[in-house]
Short mmCIF file of N, CA and C in Angstrom, two decimals:
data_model
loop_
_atom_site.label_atom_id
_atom_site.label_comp_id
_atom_site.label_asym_id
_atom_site.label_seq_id
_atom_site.Cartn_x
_atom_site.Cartn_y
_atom_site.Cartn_z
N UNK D 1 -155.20 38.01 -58.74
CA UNK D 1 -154.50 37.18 -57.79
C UNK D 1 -155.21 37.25 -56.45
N UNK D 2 -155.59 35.78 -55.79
CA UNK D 2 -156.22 36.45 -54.28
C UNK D 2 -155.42 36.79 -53.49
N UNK D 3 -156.07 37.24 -52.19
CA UNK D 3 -154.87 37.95 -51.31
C UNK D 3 -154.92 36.65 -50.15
N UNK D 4 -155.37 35.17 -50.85
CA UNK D 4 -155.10 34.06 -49.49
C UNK D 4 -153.66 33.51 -50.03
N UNK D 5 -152.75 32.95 -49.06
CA UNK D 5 -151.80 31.81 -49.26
C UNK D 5 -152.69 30.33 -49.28
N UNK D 6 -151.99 29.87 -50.62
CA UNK D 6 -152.44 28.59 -50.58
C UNK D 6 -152.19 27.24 -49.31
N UNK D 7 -152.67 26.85 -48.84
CA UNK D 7 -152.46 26.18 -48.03
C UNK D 7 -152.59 26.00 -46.59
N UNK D 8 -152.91 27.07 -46.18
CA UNK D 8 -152.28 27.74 -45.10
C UNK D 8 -153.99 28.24 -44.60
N UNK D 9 -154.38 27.87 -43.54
CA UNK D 9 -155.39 28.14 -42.67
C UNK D 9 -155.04 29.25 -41.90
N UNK D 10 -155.88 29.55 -40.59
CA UNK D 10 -155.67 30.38 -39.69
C UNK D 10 -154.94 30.39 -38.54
N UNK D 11 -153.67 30.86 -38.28
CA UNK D 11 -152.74 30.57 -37.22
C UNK D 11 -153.62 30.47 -36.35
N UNK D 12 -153.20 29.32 -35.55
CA UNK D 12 -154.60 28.58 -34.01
C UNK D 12 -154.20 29.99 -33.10
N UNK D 13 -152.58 30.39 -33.01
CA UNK D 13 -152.45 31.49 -32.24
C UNK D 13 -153.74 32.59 -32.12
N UNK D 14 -153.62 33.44 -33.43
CA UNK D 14 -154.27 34.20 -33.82
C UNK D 14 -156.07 34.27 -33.40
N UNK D 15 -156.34 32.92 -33.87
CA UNK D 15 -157.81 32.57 -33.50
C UNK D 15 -158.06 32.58 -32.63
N UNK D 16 -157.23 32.26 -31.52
CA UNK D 16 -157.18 32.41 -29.64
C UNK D 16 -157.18 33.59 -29.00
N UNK D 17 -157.15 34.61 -29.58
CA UNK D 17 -156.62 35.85 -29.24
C UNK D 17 -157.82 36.78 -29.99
N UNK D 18 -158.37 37.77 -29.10
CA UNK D 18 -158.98 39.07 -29.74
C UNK D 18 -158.35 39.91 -30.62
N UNK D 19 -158.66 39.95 -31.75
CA UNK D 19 -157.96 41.44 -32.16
C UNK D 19 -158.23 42.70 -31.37
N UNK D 20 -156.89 43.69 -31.70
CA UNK D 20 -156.75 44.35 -31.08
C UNK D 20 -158.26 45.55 -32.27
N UNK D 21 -159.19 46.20 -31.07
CA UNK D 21 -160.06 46.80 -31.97
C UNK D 21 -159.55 48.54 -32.35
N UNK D 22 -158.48 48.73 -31.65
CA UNK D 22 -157.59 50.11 -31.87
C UNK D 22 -156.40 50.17 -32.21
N UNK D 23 -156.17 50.47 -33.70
CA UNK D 23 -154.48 50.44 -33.95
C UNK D 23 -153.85 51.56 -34.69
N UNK D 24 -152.81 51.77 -34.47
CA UNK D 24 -151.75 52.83 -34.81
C UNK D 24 -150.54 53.09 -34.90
N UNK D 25 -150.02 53.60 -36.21
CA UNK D 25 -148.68 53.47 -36.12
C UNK D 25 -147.75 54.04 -35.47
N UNK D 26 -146.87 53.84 -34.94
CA UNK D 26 -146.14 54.45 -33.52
C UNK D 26 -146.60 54.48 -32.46
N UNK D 27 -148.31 53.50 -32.33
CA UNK D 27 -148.13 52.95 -31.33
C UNK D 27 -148.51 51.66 -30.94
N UNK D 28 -149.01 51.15 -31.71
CA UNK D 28 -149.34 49.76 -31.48
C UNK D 28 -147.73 49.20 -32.01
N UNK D 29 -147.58 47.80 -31.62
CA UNK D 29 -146.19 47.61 -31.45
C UNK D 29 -146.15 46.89 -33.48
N UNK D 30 -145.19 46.88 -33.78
CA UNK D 30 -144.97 46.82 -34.71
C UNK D 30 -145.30 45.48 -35.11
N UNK D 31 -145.29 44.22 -34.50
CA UNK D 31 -145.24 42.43 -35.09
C UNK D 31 -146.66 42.60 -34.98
N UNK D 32 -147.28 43.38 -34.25
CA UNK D 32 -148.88 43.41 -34.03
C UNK D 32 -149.19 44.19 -35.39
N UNK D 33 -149.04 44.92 -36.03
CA UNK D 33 -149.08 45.56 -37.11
C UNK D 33 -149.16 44.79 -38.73
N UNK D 34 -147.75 43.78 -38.22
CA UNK D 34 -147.64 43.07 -39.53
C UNK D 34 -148.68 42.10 -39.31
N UNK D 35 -149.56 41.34 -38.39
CA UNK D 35 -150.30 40.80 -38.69
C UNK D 35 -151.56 41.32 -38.52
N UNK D 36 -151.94 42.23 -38.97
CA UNK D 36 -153.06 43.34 -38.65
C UNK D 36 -153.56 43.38 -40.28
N UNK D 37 -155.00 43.14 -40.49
CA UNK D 37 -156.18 43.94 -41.61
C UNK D 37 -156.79 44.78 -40.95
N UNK D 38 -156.79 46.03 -41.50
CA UNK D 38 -158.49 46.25 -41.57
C UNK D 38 -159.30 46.51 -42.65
N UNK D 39 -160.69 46.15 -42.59
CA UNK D 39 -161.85 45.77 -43.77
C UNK D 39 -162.61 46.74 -43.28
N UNK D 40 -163.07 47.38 -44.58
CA UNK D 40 -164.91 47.93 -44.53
C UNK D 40 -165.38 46.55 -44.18
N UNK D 41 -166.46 46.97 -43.14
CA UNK D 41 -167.37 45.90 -42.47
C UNK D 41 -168.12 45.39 -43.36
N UNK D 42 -168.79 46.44 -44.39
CA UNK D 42 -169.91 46.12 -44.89
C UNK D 42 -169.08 45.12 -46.25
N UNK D 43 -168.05 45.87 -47.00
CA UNK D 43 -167.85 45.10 -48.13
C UNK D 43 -166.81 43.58 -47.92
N UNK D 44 -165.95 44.02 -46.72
CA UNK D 44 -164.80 43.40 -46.61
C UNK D 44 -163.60 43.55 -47.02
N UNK D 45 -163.56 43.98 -47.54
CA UNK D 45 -162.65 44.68 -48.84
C UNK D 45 -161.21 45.30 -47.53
N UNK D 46 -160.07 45.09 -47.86
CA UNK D 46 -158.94 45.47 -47.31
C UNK D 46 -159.20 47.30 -47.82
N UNK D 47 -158.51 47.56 -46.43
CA UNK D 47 -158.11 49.42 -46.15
C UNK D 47 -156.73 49.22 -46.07
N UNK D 48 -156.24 50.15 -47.64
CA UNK D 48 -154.45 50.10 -47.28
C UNK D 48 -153.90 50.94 -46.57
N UNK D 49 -152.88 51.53 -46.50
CA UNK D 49 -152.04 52.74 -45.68
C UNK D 49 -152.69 53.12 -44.56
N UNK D 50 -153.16 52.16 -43.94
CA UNK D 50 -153.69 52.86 -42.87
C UNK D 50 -152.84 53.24 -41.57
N UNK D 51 -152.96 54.32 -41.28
CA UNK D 51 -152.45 55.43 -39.99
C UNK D 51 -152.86 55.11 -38.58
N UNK D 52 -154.37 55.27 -38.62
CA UNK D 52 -154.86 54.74 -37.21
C UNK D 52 -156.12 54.03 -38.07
N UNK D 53 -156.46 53.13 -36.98
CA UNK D 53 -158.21 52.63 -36.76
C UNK D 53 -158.87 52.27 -35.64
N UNK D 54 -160.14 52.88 -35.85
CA UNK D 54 -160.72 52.50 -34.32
C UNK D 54 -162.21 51.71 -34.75
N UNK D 55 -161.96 50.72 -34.30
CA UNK D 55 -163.29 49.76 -35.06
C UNK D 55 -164.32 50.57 -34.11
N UNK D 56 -164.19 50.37 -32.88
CA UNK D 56 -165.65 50.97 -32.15
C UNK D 56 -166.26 52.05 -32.66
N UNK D 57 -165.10 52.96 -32.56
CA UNK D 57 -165.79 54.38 -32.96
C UNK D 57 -165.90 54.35 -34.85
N UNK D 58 -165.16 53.50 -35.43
CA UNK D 58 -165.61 54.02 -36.82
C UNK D 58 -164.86 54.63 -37.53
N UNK D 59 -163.06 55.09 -37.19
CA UNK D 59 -162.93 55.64 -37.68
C UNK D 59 -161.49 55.75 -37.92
N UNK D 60 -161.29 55.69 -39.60
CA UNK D 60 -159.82 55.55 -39.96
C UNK D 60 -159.18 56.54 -40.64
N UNK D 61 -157.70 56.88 -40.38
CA UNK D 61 -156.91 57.53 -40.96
C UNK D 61 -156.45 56.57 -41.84
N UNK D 62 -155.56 57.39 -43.44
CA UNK D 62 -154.80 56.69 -44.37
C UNK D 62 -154.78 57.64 -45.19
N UNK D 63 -153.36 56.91 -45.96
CA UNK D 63 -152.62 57.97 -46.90
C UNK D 63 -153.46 57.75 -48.16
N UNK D 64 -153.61 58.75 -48.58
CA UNK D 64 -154.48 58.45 -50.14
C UNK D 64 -153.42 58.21 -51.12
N UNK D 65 -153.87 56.96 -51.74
CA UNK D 65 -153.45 56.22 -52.94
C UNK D 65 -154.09 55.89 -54.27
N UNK D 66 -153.17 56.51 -55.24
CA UNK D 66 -153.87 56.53 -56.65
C UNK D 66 -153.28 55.50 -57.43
N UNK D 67 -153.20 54.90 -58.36
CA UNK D 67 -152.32 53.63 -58.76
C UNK D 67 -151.48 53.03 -58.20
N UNK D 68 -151.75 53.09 -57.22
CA UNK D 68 -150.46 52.21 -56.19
C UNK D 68 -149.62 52.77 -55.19
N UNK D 69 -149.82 54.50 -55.82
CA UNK D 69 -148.73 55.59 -55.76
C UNK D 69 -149.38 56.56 -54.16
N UNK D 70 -148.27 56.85 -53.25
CA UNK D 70 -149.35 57.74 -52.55
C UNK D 70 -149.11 58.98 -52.78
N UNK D 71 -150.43 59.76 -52.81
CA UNK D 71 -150.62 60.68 -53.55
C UNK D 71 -150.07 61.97 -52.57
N UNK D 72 -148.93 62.73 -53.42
CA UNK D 72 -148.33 64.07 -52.57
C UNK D 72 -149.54 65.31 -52.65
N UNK D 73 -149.63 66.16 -51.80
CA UNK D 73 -150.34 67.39 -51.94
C UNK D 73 -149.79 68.46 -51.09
N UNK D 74 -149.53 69.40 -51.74
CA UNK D 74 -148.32 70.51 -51.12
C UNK D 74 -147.23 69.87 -50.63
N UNK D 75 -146.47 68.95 -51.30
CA UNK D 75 -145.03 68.53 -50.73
C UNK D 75 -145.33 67.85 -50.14
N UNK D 76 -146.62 66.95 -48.82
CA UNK D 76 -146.69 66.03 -48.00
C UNK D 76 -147.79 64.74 -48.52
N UNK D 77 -147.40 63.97 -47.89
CA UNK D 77 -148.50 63.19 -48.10
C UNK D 77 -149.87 63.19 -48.22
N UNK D 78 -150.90 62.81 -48.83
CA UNK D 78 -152.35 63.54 -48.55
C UNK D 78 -152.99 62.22 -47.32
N UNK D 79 -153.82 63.10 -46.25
CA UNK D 79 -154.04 62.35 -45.44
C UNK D 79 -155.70 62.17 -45.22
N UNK D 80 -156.55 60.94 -45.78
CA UNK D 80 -158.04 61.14 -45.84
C UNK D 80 -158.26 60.63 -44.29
N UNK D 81 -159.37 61.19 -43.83
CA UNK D 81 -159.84 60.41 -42.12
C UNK D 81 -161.51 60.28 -42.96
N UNK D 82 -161.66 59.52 -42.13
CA UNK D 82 -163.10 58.76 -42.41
C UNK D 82 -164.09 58.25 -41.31
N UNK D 83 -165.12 58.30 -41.62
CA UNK D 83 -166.19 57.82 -40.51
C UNK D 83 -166.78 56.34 -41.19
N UNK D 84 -166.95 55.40 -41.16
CA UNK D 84 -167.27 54.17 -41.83
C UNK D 84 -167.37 53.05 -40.66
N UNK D 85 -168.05 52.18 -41.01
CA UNK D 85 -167.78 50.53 -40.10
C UNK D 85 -166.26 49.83 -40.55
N UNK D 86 -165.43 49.22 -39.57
CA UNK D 86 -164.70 48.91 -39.98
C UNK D 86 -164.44 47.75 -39.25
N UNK D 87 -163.60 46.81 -39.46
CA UNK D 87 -163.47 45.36 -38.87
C UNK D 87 -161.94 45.76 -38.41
N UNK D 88 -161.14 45.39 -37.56
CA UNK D 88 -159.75 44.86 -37.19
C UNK D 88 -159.43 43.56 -37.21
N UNK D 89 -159.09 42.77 -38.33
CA UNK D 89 -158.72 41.36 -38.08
C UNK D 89 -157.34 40.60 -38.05
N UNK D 90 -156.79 39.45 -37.46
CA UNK D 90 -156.07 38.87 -37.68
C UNK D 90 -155.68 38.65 -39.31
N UNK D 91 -154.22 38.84 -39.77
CA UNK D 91 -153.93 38.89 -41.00
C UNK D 91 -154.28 37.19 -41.84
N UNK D 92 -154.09 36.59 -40.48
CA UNK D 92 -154.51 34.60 -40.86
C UNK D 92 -153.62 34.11 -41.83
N UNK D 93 -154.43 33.90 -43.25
CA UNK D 93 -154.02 33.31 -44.18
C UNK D 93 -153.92 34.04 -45.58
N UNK D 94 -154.37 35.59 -45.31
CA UNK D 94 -154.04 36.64 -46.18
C UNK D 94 -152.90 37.28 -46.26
N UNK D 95 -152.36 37.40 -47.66
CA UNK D 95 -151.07 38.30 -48.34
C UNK D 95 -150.59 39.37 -47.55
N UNK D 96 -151.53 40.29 -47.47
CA UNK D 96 -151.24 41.87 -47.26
C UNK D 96 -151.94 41.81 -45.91
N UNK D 97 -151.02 42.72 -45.15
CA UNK D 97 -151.56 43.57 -44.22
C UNK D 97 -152.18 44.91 -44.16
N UNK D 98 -152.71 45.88 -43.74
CA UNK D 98 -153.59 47.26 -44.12
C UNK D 98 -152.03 48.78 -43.79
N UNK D 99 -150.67 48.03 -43.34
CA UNK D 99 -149.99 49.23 -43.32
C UNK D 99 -148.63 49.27 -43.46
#
């Protein structure tokens, strides 16, 4: 299934506007969130559960997920951080958001 809505281009809003290149949960505001991706730069490819991201510096938190499921370790959530290229984009005309 792709992750575009049929029909449906890029809110003109959205396109007018920078993404925000630093985001986080509890603190970036929440409607900013729901329309928030972030992609590996290189593949494109959506980053799910993500915690924080900082496109400049490279670098994302997220809950590790195994079939869908996020994965517990000692009773808490397991939490991977990463060094990688990463994009922050407007959610547009895609399904899912990254959190």
């Amino acid at each position: 299934m792709s992750d575009e809505i049929e029909g449906q281009g890029d809110a003109a809003a959205d396109s007018e506007r920078p993404a925000p290149s630093c985001v986080e949960i509890g603190v970036t505001a929440v409607d900013v969130l729901a329309d928030i991706r972030v992609v590996d730069a290189e593949t494109g490819e959506r980053i799910d559960k993500v915690i924080f991201a900082d496109a400049d510096a490279g670098k994302v938190r997220r809950y590790a997920v195994e079939d869908g499921a996020l994965v517990l370790e000692q009773d808490q959530f397991k939490v991977i951080e990463e060094d990688r290229p990463i994009r922050v984009e407007w959610l547009g005309n895609k399904r899912k958001n990254s959190f």
